[in-house]
Amino acid sequence: MLPTNSESSLTMVSAVCLDGAPVMLGRKSGFGALGKADAPHIIVTHCILHRHALATKTLPPKLAEVLKIVLECVNYVRTSALKHRIFSELCKKMGSEFEVLLYHSNVRWLSRGQVLNHVFAVRVELALCLQEHQHCHADCFKNSEFILILAYMADIFAALNHLNQKMQGGGVNIIEAEENLKAFQKKLPLWKRRTENDNFANFPLLDDCVSKIEDVPGIGDISVPAELKQAIATHFDELAKSLAGYFPTRESYPAWVRQPFTFSVETTDVNDEYLDEIIEIQQSQVQQQLFRTTTLSTFWCQQMVTYPVIAKKALEIFIPFVTTYLCEQSFSTMLDIKMKKRNRLSCENDMSAICQGEAAHF
């Protein structure tokens, strides 16, 4: 939580990052609003990973129905200890890549991609298990279109998970995170055009389904029907629109912050107060070596003494937390220690900030 023992302690807080819960983002009664009431200088940001997770929830009806069926099948096996053990033994005997199915959880950012990947990998085993128990969805895994949609969703969510992981970590700054997001957003129209031309190179599982014969009985050579290609194209459009809504285009950051040694001073306003120190930094061999061997934020932190004007401007960009990653990581560590190592450990007071899903930058 934000320190509240004195007014002076609030001046030490420069930014807070919230996970997006209404109680935290409310304009009047939210955590950020209450914090800014006591300390107006605080920068409040919405976790970029949480926004990414919200933006990727959009699915066309055809794809959403397949996801619904997959989750029902997974829950059917997982909710029974006996069925789960039988399924695991079946996977072992058949030499499957995975021996268990994963539960889906909306609060876990990477959940959908991992669940779909596991299900696609053991789809033959899962189909046999469902047939043995005469499950209503057993025949779905013999349907070519169902398999194609499952393959596509496993691929696209694997790509979304990869993007999510690139934005995680304690050292990720806002410039790197937004660059990764912009790159992904620019890929979507390209993937759409390739898909319309029957080029599925960006989706290895789907491409494999199209180019090979499925081992599932009753399925021969597979081709992607026009209706399914349209559903995939629609998903690309909706995903692009959703990402644009959660990550609106903003004014680009000064080029010298990202690349101070390749920045051309001739291209900027001569009255810019930072030009003098930029020129000094560019002529320093020591600073060039430091820039090559350290992170961007660490580099600018180390310039505060020698080049305070330009360093302060650069650090204003890096101060806000991009994600609540450190908070989530600490919470996971606490759960591991308390639940598995020290059952009687009392740390509720120390971890109250994590329980509220916010991070304060001191």
Short mmCIF file of C-alpha atoms in Angstrom, two decimals:
data_model
loop_
_atom_site.label_atom_id
_atom_site.label_comp_id
_atom_site.label_asym_id
_atom_site.label_seq_id
_atom_site.Cartn_x
_atom_site.Cartn_y
_atom_site.Cartn_z
CA MET A 1 0.00 0.00 0.00
CA LEU A 2 1.00 3.62 -0.18
CA PRO A 3 2.69 4.77 3.03
CA THR A 4 0.22 6.78 5.11
CA ASN A 5 2.08 7.34 8.36
CA SER A 6 3.04 10.88 7.39
CA GLU A 7 2.68 13.40 4.62
CA SER A 8 6.43 13.36 4.04
CA SER A 9 6.35 9.64 3.25
CA LEU A 10 3.89 10.24 0.41
CA THR A 11 6.37 12.55 -1.26
CA MET A 12 8.65 9.55 -1.70
CA VAL A 13 6.11 7.80 -3.90
CA SER A 14 6.48 8.65 -7.59
CA ALA A 15 4.14 6.17 -9.29
CA VAL A 16 1.66 3.35 -8.73
CA CYS A 17 0.67 0.59 -11.15
CA LEU A 18 -2.78 -0.97 -10.84
CA ASP A 19 -4.14 -4.23 -12.19
CA GLY A 20 -7.34 -2.61 -13.42
CA ALA A 21 -9.96 -3.64 -10.86
CA PRO A 22 -12.82 -1.07 -10.75
CA VAL A 23 -12.13 -0.27 -7.11
CA MET A 24 -8.59 0.68 -8.10
CA LEU A 25 -9.28 2.60 -11.29
CA GLY A 26 -12.44 4.49 -10.24
CA ARG A 27 -12.14 8.19 -10.97
CA LYS A 28 -13.42 9.24 -7.54
CA SER A 29 -13.12 6.36 -5.10
CA GLY A 30 -10.44 4.25 -6.78
CA PHE A 31 -7.05 3.59 -5.23
CA GLY A 32 -5.32 5.82 -7.77
CA ALA A 33 -7.75 8.70 -7.21
CA LEU A 34 -7.39 8.52 -3.43
CA GLY A 35 -3.61 8.35 -3.73
CA LYS A 36 -3.47 11.39 -6.02
CA ALA A 37 -5.73 13.31 -3.63
CA ASP A 38 -2.98 13.17 -1.01
CA ALA A 39 -0.07 13.23 -3.44
CA PRO A 40 -1.00 14.89 -6.79
CA HIS A 41 2.45 14.24 -8.25
CA ILE A 42 1.90 10.45 -8.30
CA ILE A 43 1.72 8.88 -11.77
CA VAL A 44 -1.03 6.22 -11.99
CA THR A 45 -0.70 3.56 -14.69
CA HIS A 46 -2.83 0.58 -15.69
CA CYS A 47 -0.77 -2.64 -15.88
CA ILE A 48 0.08 -3.27 -19.53
CA LEU A 49 -0.13 -7.05 -19.03
CA HIS A 50 -3.64 -6.74 -17.62
CA ARG A 51 -4.74 -4.57 -20.52
CA HIS A 52 -3.20 -7.07 -22.92
CA ALA A 53 -5.14 -9.92 -21.27
CA LEU A 54 -8.40 -7.95 -21.55
CA ALA A 55 -7.79 -7.03 -25.19
CA THR A 56 -7.22 -10.66 -26.23
CA LYS A 57 -10.55 -11.92 -24.88
CA THR A 58 -12.39 -11.03 -28.08
CA LEU A 59 -13.36 -14.07 -30.17
CA PRO A 60 -15.81 -14.54 -33.09
CA PRO A 61 -18.76 -16.87 -32.28
CA LYS A 62 -17.34 -19.84 -34.22
CA LEU A 63 -14.03 -19.70 -32.35
CA ALA A 64 -15.67 -18.98 -29.01
CA GLU A 65 -17.84 -22.09 -29.36
CA VAL A 66 -14.79 -24.30 -29.92
CA LEU A 67 -13.09 -22.80 -26.87
CA LYS A 68 -16.23 -23.46 -24.82
CA ILE A 69 -16.31 -27.11 -25.91
CA VAL A 70 -12.62 -27.58 -25.19
CA LEU A 71 -12.98 -26.20 -21.67
CA GLU A 72 -16.00 -28.44 -21.02
CA CYS A 73 -13.99 -31.48 -22.11
CA VAL A 74 -11.03 -30.50 -19.96
CA ASN A 75 -13.24 -29.95 -16.94
CA TYR A 76 -14.99 -33.29 -17.54
CA VAL A 77 -11.66 -35.10 -17.24
CA ARG A 78 -10.07 -32.95 -14.54
CA THR A 79 -13.01 -32.78 -12.11
CA SER A 80 -12.90 -36.55 -11.59
CA ALA A 81 -9.77 -37.94 -9.96
CA LEU A 82 -10.45 -41.37 -11.44
CA LYS A 83 -10.95 -40.07 -15.00
CA HIS A 84 -7.83 -37.94 -14.65
CA ARG A 85 -5.70 -40.92 -13.58
CA ILE A 86 -7.09 -43.08 -16.39
CA PHE A 87 -6.40 -40.32 -18.91
CA SER A 88 -2.83 -39.88 -17.61
CA GLU A 89 -2.18 -43.62 -17.93
CA LEU A 90 -3.58 -43.56 -21.47
CA CYS A 91 -1.22 -40.72 -22.38
CA LYS A 92 1.75 -42.61 -20.92
CA LYS A 93 0.94 -45.75 -22.90
CA MET A 94 0.56 -43.78 -26.13
CA GLY A 95 3.79 -41.84 -25.54
CA SER A 96 2.06 -38.48 -25.53
CA GLU A 97 3.89 -35.18 -25.23
CA PHE A 98 1.80 -34.30 -22.16
CA GLU A 99 0.23 -36.57 -19.57
CA VAL A 100 -2.17 -34.12 -17.92
CA LEU A 101 -4.67 -31.47 -18.96
CA LEU A 102 -4.49 -27.96 -17.54
CA TYR A 103 -7.34 -26.00 -15.98
CA HIS A 104 -8.28 -22.70 -17.57
CA SER A 105 -8.27 -19.64 -15.32
CA ASN A 106 -9.32 -16.14 -16.37
CA VAL A 107 -7.05 -14.52 -13.80
CA ARG A 108 -3.93 -16.16 -15.21
CA TRP A 109 -2.62 -14.29 -18.21
CA LEU A 110 -1.12 -17.27 -20.06
CA SER A 111 -3.85 -19.77 -19.20
CA ARG A 112 -5.78 -20.07 -22.47
CA GLY A 113 -2.72 -20.59 -24.64
CA GLN A 114 -1.31 -23.30 -22.41
CA VAL A 115 -4.65 -25.13 -22.12
CA LEU A 116 -5.22 -25.10 -25.88
CA ASN A 117 -1.66 -26.21 -26.58
CA HIS A 118 -2.01 -29.19 -24.24
CA VAL A 119 -5.40 -30.18 -25.65
CA PHE A 120 -4.18 -30.04 -29.25
CA ALA A 121 -1.13 -32.13 -28.38
CA VAL A 122 -3.26 -34.88 -26.76
CA ARG A 123 -6.36 -34.51 -28.95
CA VAL A 124 -6.26 -38.17 -30.05
CA GLU A 125 -5.99 -39.41 -26.46
CA LEU A 126 -8.70 -37.01 -25.30
CA ALA A 127 -11.02 -38.18 -28.10
CA LEU A 128 -10.53 -41.83 -27.05
CA CYS A 129 -11.22 -40.96 -23.43
CA LEU A 130 -14.39 -39.08 -24.29
CA GLN A 131 -15.61 -41.86 -26.57
CA GLU A 132 -15.08 -44.44 -23.87
CA HIS A 133 -17.29 -42.42 -21.52
CA GLN A 134 -19.77 -41.57 -24.31
CA HIS A 135 -19.34 -37.84 -23.80
CA CYS A 136 -21.53 -35.55 -25.90
CA HIS A 137 -18.46 -33.79 -27.39
CA ALA A 138 -16.54 -36.95 -28.28
CA ASP A 139 -17.30 -36.62 -32.00
CA CYS A 140 -16.04 -33.03 -32.12
CA PHE A 141 -12.45 -34.26 -32.28
CA LYS A 142 -13.31 -36.16 -35.48
CA ASN A 143 -14.58 -32.99 -37.13
CA SER A 144 -11.98 -31.46 -39.46
CA GLU A 145 -13.18 -27.88 -38.97
CA PHE A 146 -13.10 -28.28 -35.18
CA ILE A 147 -9.49 -29.52 -35.37
CA LEU A 148 -8.51 -26.63 -37.63
CA ILE A 149 -10.03 -24.05 -35.28
CA LEU A 150 -8.36 -25.71 -32.30
CA ALA A 151 -5.01 -25.61 -34.12
CA TYR A 152 -5.46 -21.95 -35.06
CA MET A 153 -6.42 -20.89 -31.53
CA ALA A 154 -3.48 -22.82 -30.04
CA ASP A 155 -1.20 -20.97 -32.48
CA ILE A 156 -2.63 -17.46 -32.03
CA PHE A 157 -2.71 -17.71 -28.24
CA ALA A 158 0.84 -19.05 -28.27
CA ALA A 159 1.81 -15.88 -30.17
CA LEU A 160 -0.13 -13.73 -27.67
CA ASN A 161 1.56 -15.54 -24.78
CA HIS A 162 4.96 -14.91 -26.36
CA LEU A 163 4.14 -11.20 -26.55
CA ASN A 164 2.97 -11.26 -22.93
CA GLN A 165 6.20 -12.89 -21.77
CA LYS A 166 8.32 -10.32 -23.63
CA MET A 167 6.62 -7.60 -21.56
CA GLN A 168 7.24 -9.37 -18.24
CA GLY A 169 10.26 -9.02 -15.99
CA GLY A 170 11.57 -6.53 -13.50
CA GLY A 171 13.75 -4.68 -16.02
CA VAL A 172 11.18 -4.08 -18.76
CA ASN A 173 10.58 -0.38 -19.39
CA ILE A 174 7.64 1.34 -21.04
CA ILE A 175 9.47 2.00 -24.31
CA GLU A 176 10.38 -1.66 -24.82
CA ALA A 177 6.87 -2.82 -23.90
CA GLU A 178 5.17 -0.41 -26.29
CA GLU A 179 7.60 -1.29 -29.10
CA ASN A 180 6.72 -4.97 -28.72
CA LEU A 181 3.01 -4.13 -28.76
CA LYS A 182 3.30 -1.94 -31.86
CA ALA A 183 5.22 -4.66 -33.67
CA PHE A 184 2.52 -7.23 -32.90
CA GLN A 185 -0.26 -4.87 -33.97
CA LYS A 186 1.48 -4.28 -37.30
CA LYS A 187 1.79 -8.04 -37.85
CA LEU A 188 -1.97 -8.65 -37.68
CA PRO A 189 -2.88 -7.14 -41.11
CA LEU A 190 0.03 -9.09 -42.63
CA TRP A 191 -1.16 -12.36 -41.08
CA LYS A 192 -4.67 -11.64 -42.34
CA ARG A 193 -3.49 -11.20 -45.94
CA ARG A 194 -1.38 -14.35 -45.74
CA THR A 195 -4.30 -16.35 -44.36
CA GLU A 196 -6.57 -15.15 -47.15
CA ASN A 197 -3.92 -16.42 -49.61
CA ASP A 198 -3.81 -19.85 -47.90
CA ASN A 199 -0.41 -19.09 -46.38
CA PHE A 200 -0.42 -20.34 -42.78
CA ALA A 201 3.32 -20.15 -42.16
CA ASN A 202 2.77 -17.99 -39.05
CA PHE A 203 0.62 -20.72 -37.51
CA PRO A 204 2.68 -23.94 -37.39
CA LEU A 205 -0.01 -26.20 -35.91
CA LEU A 206 -2.63 -25.05 -38.39
CA ASP A 207 -0.15 -25.29 -41.25
CA ASP A 208 0.71 -28.83 -40.19
CA CYS A 209 -2.98 -29.78 -40.15
CA VAL A 210 -3.47 -28.39 -43.63
CA SER A 211 -0.40 -30.01 -45.18
CA LYS A 212 -0.61 -33.47 -43.60
CA ILE A 213 -3.15 -36.24 -43.04
CA GLU A 214 -4.62 -36.31 -39.55
CA ASP A 215 -4.24 -39.51 -37.52
CA VAL A 216 -7.74 -39.20 -36.09
CA PRO A 217 -10.03 -41.83 -37.70
CA GLY A 218 -12.44 -40.35 -40.20
CA ILE A 219 -10.32 -37.33 -41.12
CA GLY A 220 -8.43 -37.27 -44.39
CA ASP A 221 -6.64 -34.42 -46.15
CA ILE A 222 -7.66 -31.13 -44.64
CA SER A 223 -8.16 -27.79 -46.35
CA VAL A 224 -9.36 -24.60 -44.74
CA PRO A 225 -12.89 -23.74 -45.90
CA ALA A 226 -13.67 -20.19 -46.94
CA GLU A 227 -16.04 -19.74 -44.00
CA LEU A 228 -13.29 -20.58 -41.52
CA LYS A 229 -10.79 -18.29 -43.24
CA GLN A 230 -13.36 -15.51 -42.92
CA ALA A 231 -13.75 -16.26 -39.20
CA ILE A 232 -9.97 -16.08 -38.76
CA ALA A 233 -9.83 -12.81 -40.71
CA THR A 234 -12.63 -11.45 -38.51
CA HIS A 235 -10.66 -12.44 -35.42
CA PHE A 236 -7.64 -10.52 -36.69
CA ASP A 237 -9.79 -7.43 -37.25
CA GLU A 238 -11.44 -7.66 -33.84
CA LEU A 239 -8.14 -8.31 -32.10
CA ALA A 240 -6.53 -5.32 -33.82
CA LYS A 241 -9.48 -3.11 -32.86
CA SER A 242 -9.42 -4.33 -29.25
CA LEU A 243 -5.67 -3.76 -28.90
CA ALA A 244 -6.03 -0.27 -30.38
CA GLY A 245 -8.74 0.49 -27.82
CA TYR A 246 -6.66 -0.60 -24.84
CA PHE A 247 -3.41 0.81 -26.24
CA PRO A 248 -4.27 4.05 -28.07
CA THR A 249 -1.62 5.72 -30.19
CA ARG A 250 0.37 8.18 -28.13
CA GLU A 251 3.04 10.73 -28.84
CA SER A 252 6.35 9.02 -29.52
CA TYR A 253 9.17 9.34 -27.02
CA PRO A 254 12.21 11.52 -27.85
CA ALA A 255 14.55 9.59 -30.14
CA TRP A 256 17.61 10.49 -28.07
CA VAL A 257 16.22 8.61 -25.06
CA ARG A 258 16.32 5.28 -26.93
CA GLN A 259 19.43 5.87 -29.05
CA PRO A 260 21.46 8.78 -27.64
CA PHE A 261 24.58 7.98 -29.72
CA THR A 262 22.91 7.65 -33.12
CA PHE A 263 20.55 10.59 -32.62
CA SER A 264 21.25 13.43 -35.06
CA VAL A 265 21.28 16.80 -33.30
CA GLU A 266 20.85 18.53 -36.67
CA THR A 267 17.28 17.22 -36.91
CA THR A 268 15.95 18.91 -33.79
CA ASP A 269 15.17 22.43 -32.64
CA VAL A 270 18.33 24.43 -31.95
CA ASN A 271 16.65 25.90 -28.86
CA ASP A 272 16.23 22.45 -27.30
CA GLU A 273 17.78 22.65 -23.82
CA TYR A 274 19.00 19.05 -24.01
CA LEU A 275 21.20 19.44 -27.09
CA ASP A 276 24.33 20.54 -25.24
CA GLU A 277 24.40 17.51 -22.97
CA ILE A 278 23.46 15.17 -25.82
CA ILE A 279 26.51 16.39 -27.75
CA GLU A 280 28.73 15.88 -24.71
CA ILE A 281 27.44 12.34 -24.18
CA GLN A 282 27.91 11.46 -27.87
CA GLN A 283 31.57 12.44 -27.72
CA SER A 284 32.29 10.35 -24.62
CA GLN A 285 33.86 6.95 -25.36
CA VAL A 286 33.28 5.93 -21.72
CA GLN A 287 29.55 6.60 -21.99
CA GLN A 288 29.33 4.71 -25.29
CA GLN A 289 30.92 1.67 -23.67
CA LEU A 290 28.56 1.96 -20.69
CA PHE A 291 25.55 2.20 -23.03
CA ARG A 292 26.55 -1.05 -24.76
CA THR A 293 26.99 -2.99 -21.51
CA THR A 294 23.99 -1.96 -19.41
CA THR A 295 20.22 -1.53 -19.63
CA LEU A 296 18.68 1.67 -20.93
CA SER A 297 17.17 2.74 -17.60
CA THR A 298 20.39 1.94 -15.70
CA PHE A 299 22.39 3.96 -18.22
CA TRP A 300 20.29 7.08 -17.65
CA CYS A 301 20.36 6.60 -13.86
CA GLN A 302 24.13 6.74 -13.99
CA GLN A 303 24.02 10.06 -15.85
CA MET A 304 22.27 11.98 -13.05
CA VAL A 305 25.50 13.41 -11.63
CA THR A 306 27.34 14.25 -14.85
CA TYR A 307 24.40 15.18 -17.09
CA PRO A 308 21.51 16.00 -14.72
CA VAL A 309 19.27 17.92 -17.14
CA ILE A 310 19.01 15.27 -19.84
CA ALA A 311 19.08 12.37 -17.35
CA LYS A 312 16.15 13.79 -15.39
CA LYS A 313 14.10 14.16 -18.58
CA ALA A 314 14.88 10.58 -19.62
CA LEU A 315 14.10 9.11 -16.22
CA GLU A 316 10.70 10.81 -16.15
CA ILE A 317 9.79 8.34 -18.90
CA PHE A 318 11.15 5.27 -17.08
CA ILE A 319 9.86 6.02 -13.57
CA PRO A 320 6.28 4.63 -13.91
CA PHE A 321 5.91 0.89 -13.48
CA VAL A 322 4.82 -0.74 -16.73
CA THR A 323 3.29 -3.83 -15.10
CA THR A 324 2.45 -5.34 -11.71
CA TYR A 325 4.88 -8.16 -12.53
CA LEU A 326 7.05 -7.64 -9.44
CA CYS A 327 3.95 -7.58 -7.29
CA GLU A 328 2.61 -10.81 -8.78
CA GLN A 329 6.04 -12.42 -8.49
CA SER A 330 6.29 -11.52 -4.80
CA PHE A 331 2.78 -12.81 -4.18
CA SER A 332 3.62 -16.14 -5.84
CA THR A 333 6.80 -16.42 -3.79
CA MET A 334 4.90 -15.70 -0.59
CA LEU A 335 2.32 -18.38 -1.42
CA ASP A 336 5.05 -20.90 -2.12
CA ILE A 337 6.84 -20.16 1.16
CA LYS A 338 3.75 -20.01 3.33
CA MET A 339 1.79 -22.91 1.86
CA LYS A 340 4.61 -25.35 1.22
CA LYS A 341 7.55 -24.38 3.39
CA ARG A 342 6.22 -22.52 6.43
CA ASN A 343 2.56 -23.08 7.08
CA ARG A 344 2.54 -20.90 10.18
CA LEU A 345 4.30 -17.91 8.67
CA SER A 346 2.28 -14.73 9.32
CA CYS A 347 2.94 -12.23 6.56
CA GLU A 348 -0.49 -10.75 5.84
CA ASN A 349 0.47 -7.26 6.97
CA ASP A 350 3.70 -7.22 4.98
CA MET A 351 2.01 -8.46 1.83
CA SER A 352 -1.14 -6.31 2.01
CA ALA A 353 -0.07 -4.32 -1.04
CA ILE A 354 0.21 -7.46 -3.10
CA CYS A 355 -3.20 -8.67 -1.98
CA GLN A 356 -4.63 -5.43 -3.37
CA GLY A 357 -2.84 -5.96 -6.67
CA GLU A 358 -0.98 -2.67 -6.78
CA ALA A 359 2.64 -1.63 -6.80
CA ALA A 360 4.09 1.58 -5.40
CA HIS A 361 7.34 3.02 -6.73
CA PHE A 362 9.52 4.57 -4.06
#
